[in-house]
C-alpha cells in the first residue's frame, strides 16, 4: 500500500519506474481490489445503490495500519453501474469513503489507471 500511495501521488509527474503500472498515465488513481484474509474474496463496499469491490487509496496511516479508501463505481459500456468484473468498462470516482484495517487483507489486486473515468464509446445510430 505504501508503494501504491507513492506511485499514485506521482502519476502526473515523470517517474520512470513503477511497480504497479508500466506507463505514465493522465490520472491520479491506481484502482485496486483488496482480498480478505479469511476467504480470499474481494472486499465490497456500498455506494448509492450499487456494491463495488474497486477502491482508490486516499490516506494511509502506517501507525495504525489503517487506510481511507474512496469507492470507485464500476460501469459497463452503456454507463450502467455493475457489481462485478464481468462487463467492466470503466470506473468512476465517488464521494463515498471507508476506513479499513489493512491487517484484515492478504493481497492487493491493482488495475490499470486508464480504467478510471474512461470515456464511454460513442455508438452511432444505424
PDB file of C-alpha atoms in Angstrom:
ATOM      1  CA  UNK A   1       0.000   0.000   0.000  1.00  0.00           C
ATOM      2  CA  UNK A   2       2.886   2.324   0.757  1.00  0.00           C
ATOM      3  CA  UNK A   3       4.299   1.814  -2.738  1.00  0.00           C
ATOM      4  CA  UNK A   4       0.863   2.225  -4.304  1.00  0.00           C
ATOM      5  CA  UNK A   5       0.398   5.500  -2.424  1.00  0.00           C
ATOM      6  CA  UNK A   6       3.764   6.789  -3.640  1.00  0.00           C
ATOM      7  CA  UNK A   7       3.127   5.839  -7.259  1.00  0.00           C
ATOM      8  CA  UNK A   8      -0.395   7.234  -7.220  1.00  0.00           C
ATOM      9  CA  UNK A   9       0.826  10.559  -5.872  1.00  0.00           C
ATOM     10  CA  UNK A  10       3.364  10.956  -8.686  1.00  0.00           C
ATOM     11  CA  UNK A  11       1.352   9.635 -11.636  1.00  0.00           C
ATOM     12  CA  UNK A  12       1.127  13.069 -13.155  1.00  0.00           C
ATOM     13  CA  UNK A  13       4.925  13.502 -12.926  1.00  0.00           C
ATOM     14  CA  UNK A  14       7.747  11.962 -14.930  1.00  0.00           C
ATOM     15  CA  UNK A  15       8.785   8.947 -12.832  1.00  0.00           C
ATOM     16  CA  UNK A  16      10.362   6.250 -14.976  1.00  0.00           C
ATOM     17  CA  UNK A  17       9.996   3.209 -12.725  1.00  0.00           C
ATOM     18  CA  UNK A  18       6.720   1.899 -11.310  1.00  0.00           C
ATOM     19  CA  UNK A  19       5.843  -1.357  -9.547  1.00  0.00           C
ATOM     20  CA  UNK A  20       2.070  -1.479 -10.089  1.00  0.00           C
ATOM     21  CA  UNK A  21       1.855   0.093 -13.545  1.00  0.00           C
ATOM     22  CA  UNK A  22       4.079   0.073 -16.610  1.00  0.00           C
ATOM     23  CA  UNK A  23       3.375   3.516 -18.078  1.00  0.00           C
ATOM     24  CA  UNK A  24       2.733   7.079 -17.064  1.00  0.00           C
ATOM     25  CA  UNK A  25      -0.980   7.874 -17.157  1.00  0.00           C
ATOM     26  CA  UNK A  26      -3.026  11.055 -17.134  1.00  0.00           C
ATOM     27  CA  UNK A  27      -4.929  10.106 -13.998  1.00  0.00           C
ATOM     28  CA  UNK A  28      -4.209  10.372 -10.292  1.00  0.00           C
ATOM     29  CA  UNK A  29      -5.675   6.988  -9.383  1.00  0.00           C
ATOM     30  CA  UNK A  30      -4.435   3.420  -9.343  1.00  0.00           C
ATOM     31  CA  UNK A  31      -7.629   1.407  -8.835  1.00  0.00           C
ATOM     32  CA  UNK A  32      -7.406  -1.823  -6.871  1.00  0.00           C
ATOM     33  CA  UNK A  33      -9.253  -4.594  -5.074  1.00  0.00           C
ATOM     34  CA  UNK A  34      -8.363  -5.952  -1.626  1.00  0.00           C
ATOM     35  CA  UNK A  35      -8.609  -9.687  -0.904  1.00  0.00           C
ATOM     36  CA  UNK A  36      -9.722 -10.608   2.608  1.00  0.00           C
ATOM     37  CA  UNK A  37      -7.629 -12.923   4.809  1.00  0.00           C
ATOM     38  CA  UNK A  38     -10.459 -15.206   5.880  1.00  0.00           C
ATOM     39  CA  UNK A  39     -11.807 -16.273   2.466  1.00  0.00           C
ATOM     40  CA  UNK A  40      -9.652 -14.652  -0.271  1.00  0.00           C
ATOM     41  CA  UNK A  41     -12.751 -12.872  -1.589  1.00  0.00           C
ATOM     42  CA  UNK A  42     -12.599  -9.186  -2.500  1.00  0.00           C
ATOM     43  CA  UNK A  43     -13.805  -6.566  -0.080  1.00  0.00           C
ATOM     44  CA  UNK A  44     -17.002  -4.943  -1.361  1.00  0.00           C
ATOM     45  CA  UNK A  45     -18.467  -1.613  -0.270  1.00  0.00           C
ATOM     46  CA  UNK A  46     -21.795   0.087  -0.890  1.00  0.00           C
ATOM     47  CA  UNK A  47     -22.173   3.328  -2.804  1.00  0.00           C
ATOM     48  CA  UNK A  48     -25.577   4.726  -3.767  1.00  0.00           C
ATOM     49  CA  UNK A  49     -27.497   1.627  -4.843  1.00  0.00           C
ATOM     50  CA  UNK A  50     -24.563  -0.468  -6.040  1.00  0.00           C
ATOM     51  CA  UNK A  51     -21.845  -2.611  -4.494  1.00  0.00           C
ATOM     52  CA  UNK A  52     -18.254  -2.151  -5.587  1.00  0.00           C
ATOM     53  CA  UNK A  53     -15.016  -4.077  -5.000  1.00  0.00           C
ATOM     54  CA  UNK A  54     -12.930  -1.237  -6.522  1.00  0.00           C
ATOM     55  CA  UNK A  55     -11.122   1.417  -4.498  1.00  0.00           C
ATOM     56  CA  UNK A  56      -8.722   4.344  -4.583  1.00  0.00           C
ATOM     57  CA  UNK A  57      -6.264   4.921  -1.747  1.00  0.00           C
ATOM     58  CA  UNK A  58      -6.892   8.323  -0.168  1.00  0.00           C
ATOM     59  CA  UNK A  59      -4.871   8.182   3.063  1.00  0.00           C
ATOM     60  CA  UNK A  60      -2.567   5.645   4.654  1.00  0.00           C
ATOM     61  CA  UNK A  61      -1.872   5.644   8.402  1.00  0.00           C
ATOM     62  CA  UNK A  62       1.184   3.466   8.944  1.00  0.00           C
ATOM     63  CA  UNK A  63       0.978   3.778  12.746  1.00  0.00           C
ATOM     64  CA  UNK A  64      -2.475   2.177  12.935  1.00  0.00           C
ATOM     65  CA  UNK A  65      -2.179   0.142   9.719  1.00  0.00           C
ATOM     66  CA  UNK A  66      -5.443   1.671   8.520  1.00  0.00           C
ATOM     67  CA  UNK A  67      -6.326   3.225   5.187  1.00  0.00           C
ATOM     68  CA  UNK A  68      -9.033   5.551   3.965  1.00  0.00           C
ATOM     69  CA  UNK A  69     -10.340   4.307   0.634  1.00  0.00           C
ATOM     70  CA  UNK A  70     -12.721   6.009  -1.734  1.00  0.00           C
ATOM     71  CA  UNK A  71     -15.129   3.710  -3.517  1.00  0.00           C
ATOM     72  CA  UNK A  72     -14.928   3.510  -7.300  1.00  0.00           C
ATOM     73  CA  UNK A  73     -18.154   2.719  -9.112  1.00  0.00           C
ATOM     74  CA  UNK A  74     -17.851   0.113 -11.862  1.00  0.00           C
ATOM     75  CA  UNK A  75     -19.811   0.738 -15.060  1.00  0.00           C
ATOM     76  CA  UNK A  76     -20.368  -1.177 -18.279  1.00  0.00           C
ATOM     77  CA  UNK A  77     -20.116   0.101 -21.875  1.00  0.00           C
ATOM     78  CA  UNK A  78     -23.568   1.679 -21.579  1.00  0.00           C
ATOM     79  CA  UNK A  79     -22.630   3.638 -18.438  1.00  0.00           C
ATOM     80  CA  UNK A  80     -24.781   1.429 -16.204  1.00  0.00           C
ATOM     81  CA  UNK A  81     -23.389   0.597 -12.741  1.00  0.00           C
ATOM     82  CA  UNK A  82     -22.370  -3.050 -12.281  1.00  0.00           C
ATOM     83  CA  UNK A  83     -21.114  -5.031  -9.274  1.00  0.00           C
ATOM     84  CA  UNK A  84     -18.667  -7.459 -10.892  1.00  0.00           C
ATOM     85  CA  UNK A  85     -15.690  -7.545 -13.239  1.00  0.00           C
ATOM     86  CA  UNK A  86     -17.598  -9.402 -15.967  1.00  0.00           C
ATOM     87  CA  UNK A  87     -18.737  -6.395 -18.008  1.00  0.00           C
ATOM     88  CA  UNK A  88     -16.356  -3.807 -16.541  1.00  0.00           C
ATOM     89  CA  UNK A  89     -15.612  -0.974 -18.953  1.00  0.00           C
ATOM     90  CA  UNK A  90     -14.776   1.983 -16.707  1.00  0.00           C
ATOM     91  CA  UNK A  91     -14.518   3.088 -13.091  1.00  0.00           C
ATOM     92  CA  UNK A  92     -15.997   6.332 -11.796  1.00  0.00           C
ATOM     93  CA  UNK A  93     -14.863   8.167  -8.695  1.00  0.00           C
ATOM     94  CA  UNK A  94     -17.462   8.645  -5.978  1.00  0.00           C
ATOM     95  CA  UNK A  95     -17.598  10.769  -2.835  1.00  0.00           C
ATOM     96  CA  UNK A  96     -18.090   7.655  -0.676  1.00  0.00           C
ATOM     97  CA  UNK A  97     -15.213   6.543   1.543  1.00  0.00           C
ATOM     98  CA  UNK A  98     -14.491   3.761   4.018  1.00  0.00           C
ATOM     99  CA  UNK A  99     -11.713   3.178   6.530  1.00  0.00           C
ATOM    100  CA  UNK A 100     -10.218  -0.310   6.662  1.00  0.00           C
ATOM    101  CA  UNK A 101      -7.761  -2.159   8.881  1.00  0.00           C
ATOM    102  CA  UNK A 102      -5.144  -3.430   6.438  1.00  0.00           C
ATOM    103  CA  UNK A 103      -4.320  -6.361   8.742  1.00  0.00           C
ATOM    104  CA  UNK A 104      -7.602  -7.936   7.557  1.00  0.00           C
ATOM    105  CA  UNK A 105      -6.335  -8.298   3.983  1.00  0.00           C
ATOM    106  CA  UNK A 106      -3.802 -10.623   2.423  1.00  0.00           C
ATOM    107  CA  UNK A 107      -3.456  -9.244  -1.107  1.00  0.00           C
ATOM    108  CA  UNK A 108      -3.970  -6.236  -3.312  1.00  0.00           C
ATOM    109  CA  UNK A 109      -5.004  -6.557  -6.945  1.00  0.00           C
ATOM    110  CA  UNK A 110      -4.213  -3.351  -8.874  1.00  0.00           C
ATOM    111  CA  UNK A 111      -5.887  -2.411 -12.157  1.00  0.00           C
ATOM    112  CA  UNK A 112      -4.747  -0.137 -14.998  1.00  0.00           C
ATOM    113  CA  UNK A 113      -5.146   3.580 -14.192  1.00  0.00           C
ATOM    114  CA  UNK A 114      -6.722   4.192 -17.619  1.00  0.00           C
ATOM    115  CA  UNK A 115      -9.899   2.420 -16.412  1.00  0.00           C
ATOM    116  CA  UNK A 116     -10.722   5.448 -14.238  1.00  0.00           C
ATOM    117  CA  UNK A 117     -13.090   7.872 -15.971  1.00  0.00           C
ATOM    118  CA  UNK A 118     -12.597   6.075 -19.276  1.00  0.00           C
ATOM    119  CA  UNK A 119     -14.879   7.750 -21.835  1.00  0.00           C
ATOM    120  CA  UNK A 120     -17.855   5.670 -22.921  1.00  0.00           C
ATOM    121  CA  UNK A 121     -17.791   4.592 -26.578  1.00  0.00           C
ATOM    122  CA  UNK A 122     -19.834   6.644 -28.989  1.00  0.00           C
ATOM    123  CA  UNK A 123     -22.348   4.447 -30.738  1.00  0.00           C
ATOM    124  CA  UNK A 124     -23.682   5.946 -33.918  1.00  0.00           C
ATOM    125  CA  UNK A 125     -27.286   5.198 -34.876  1.00  0.00           C
ATOM    126  CA  UNK A 126     -27.819   2.893 -37.841  1.00  0.00           C
TER     127      UNK A 126
END
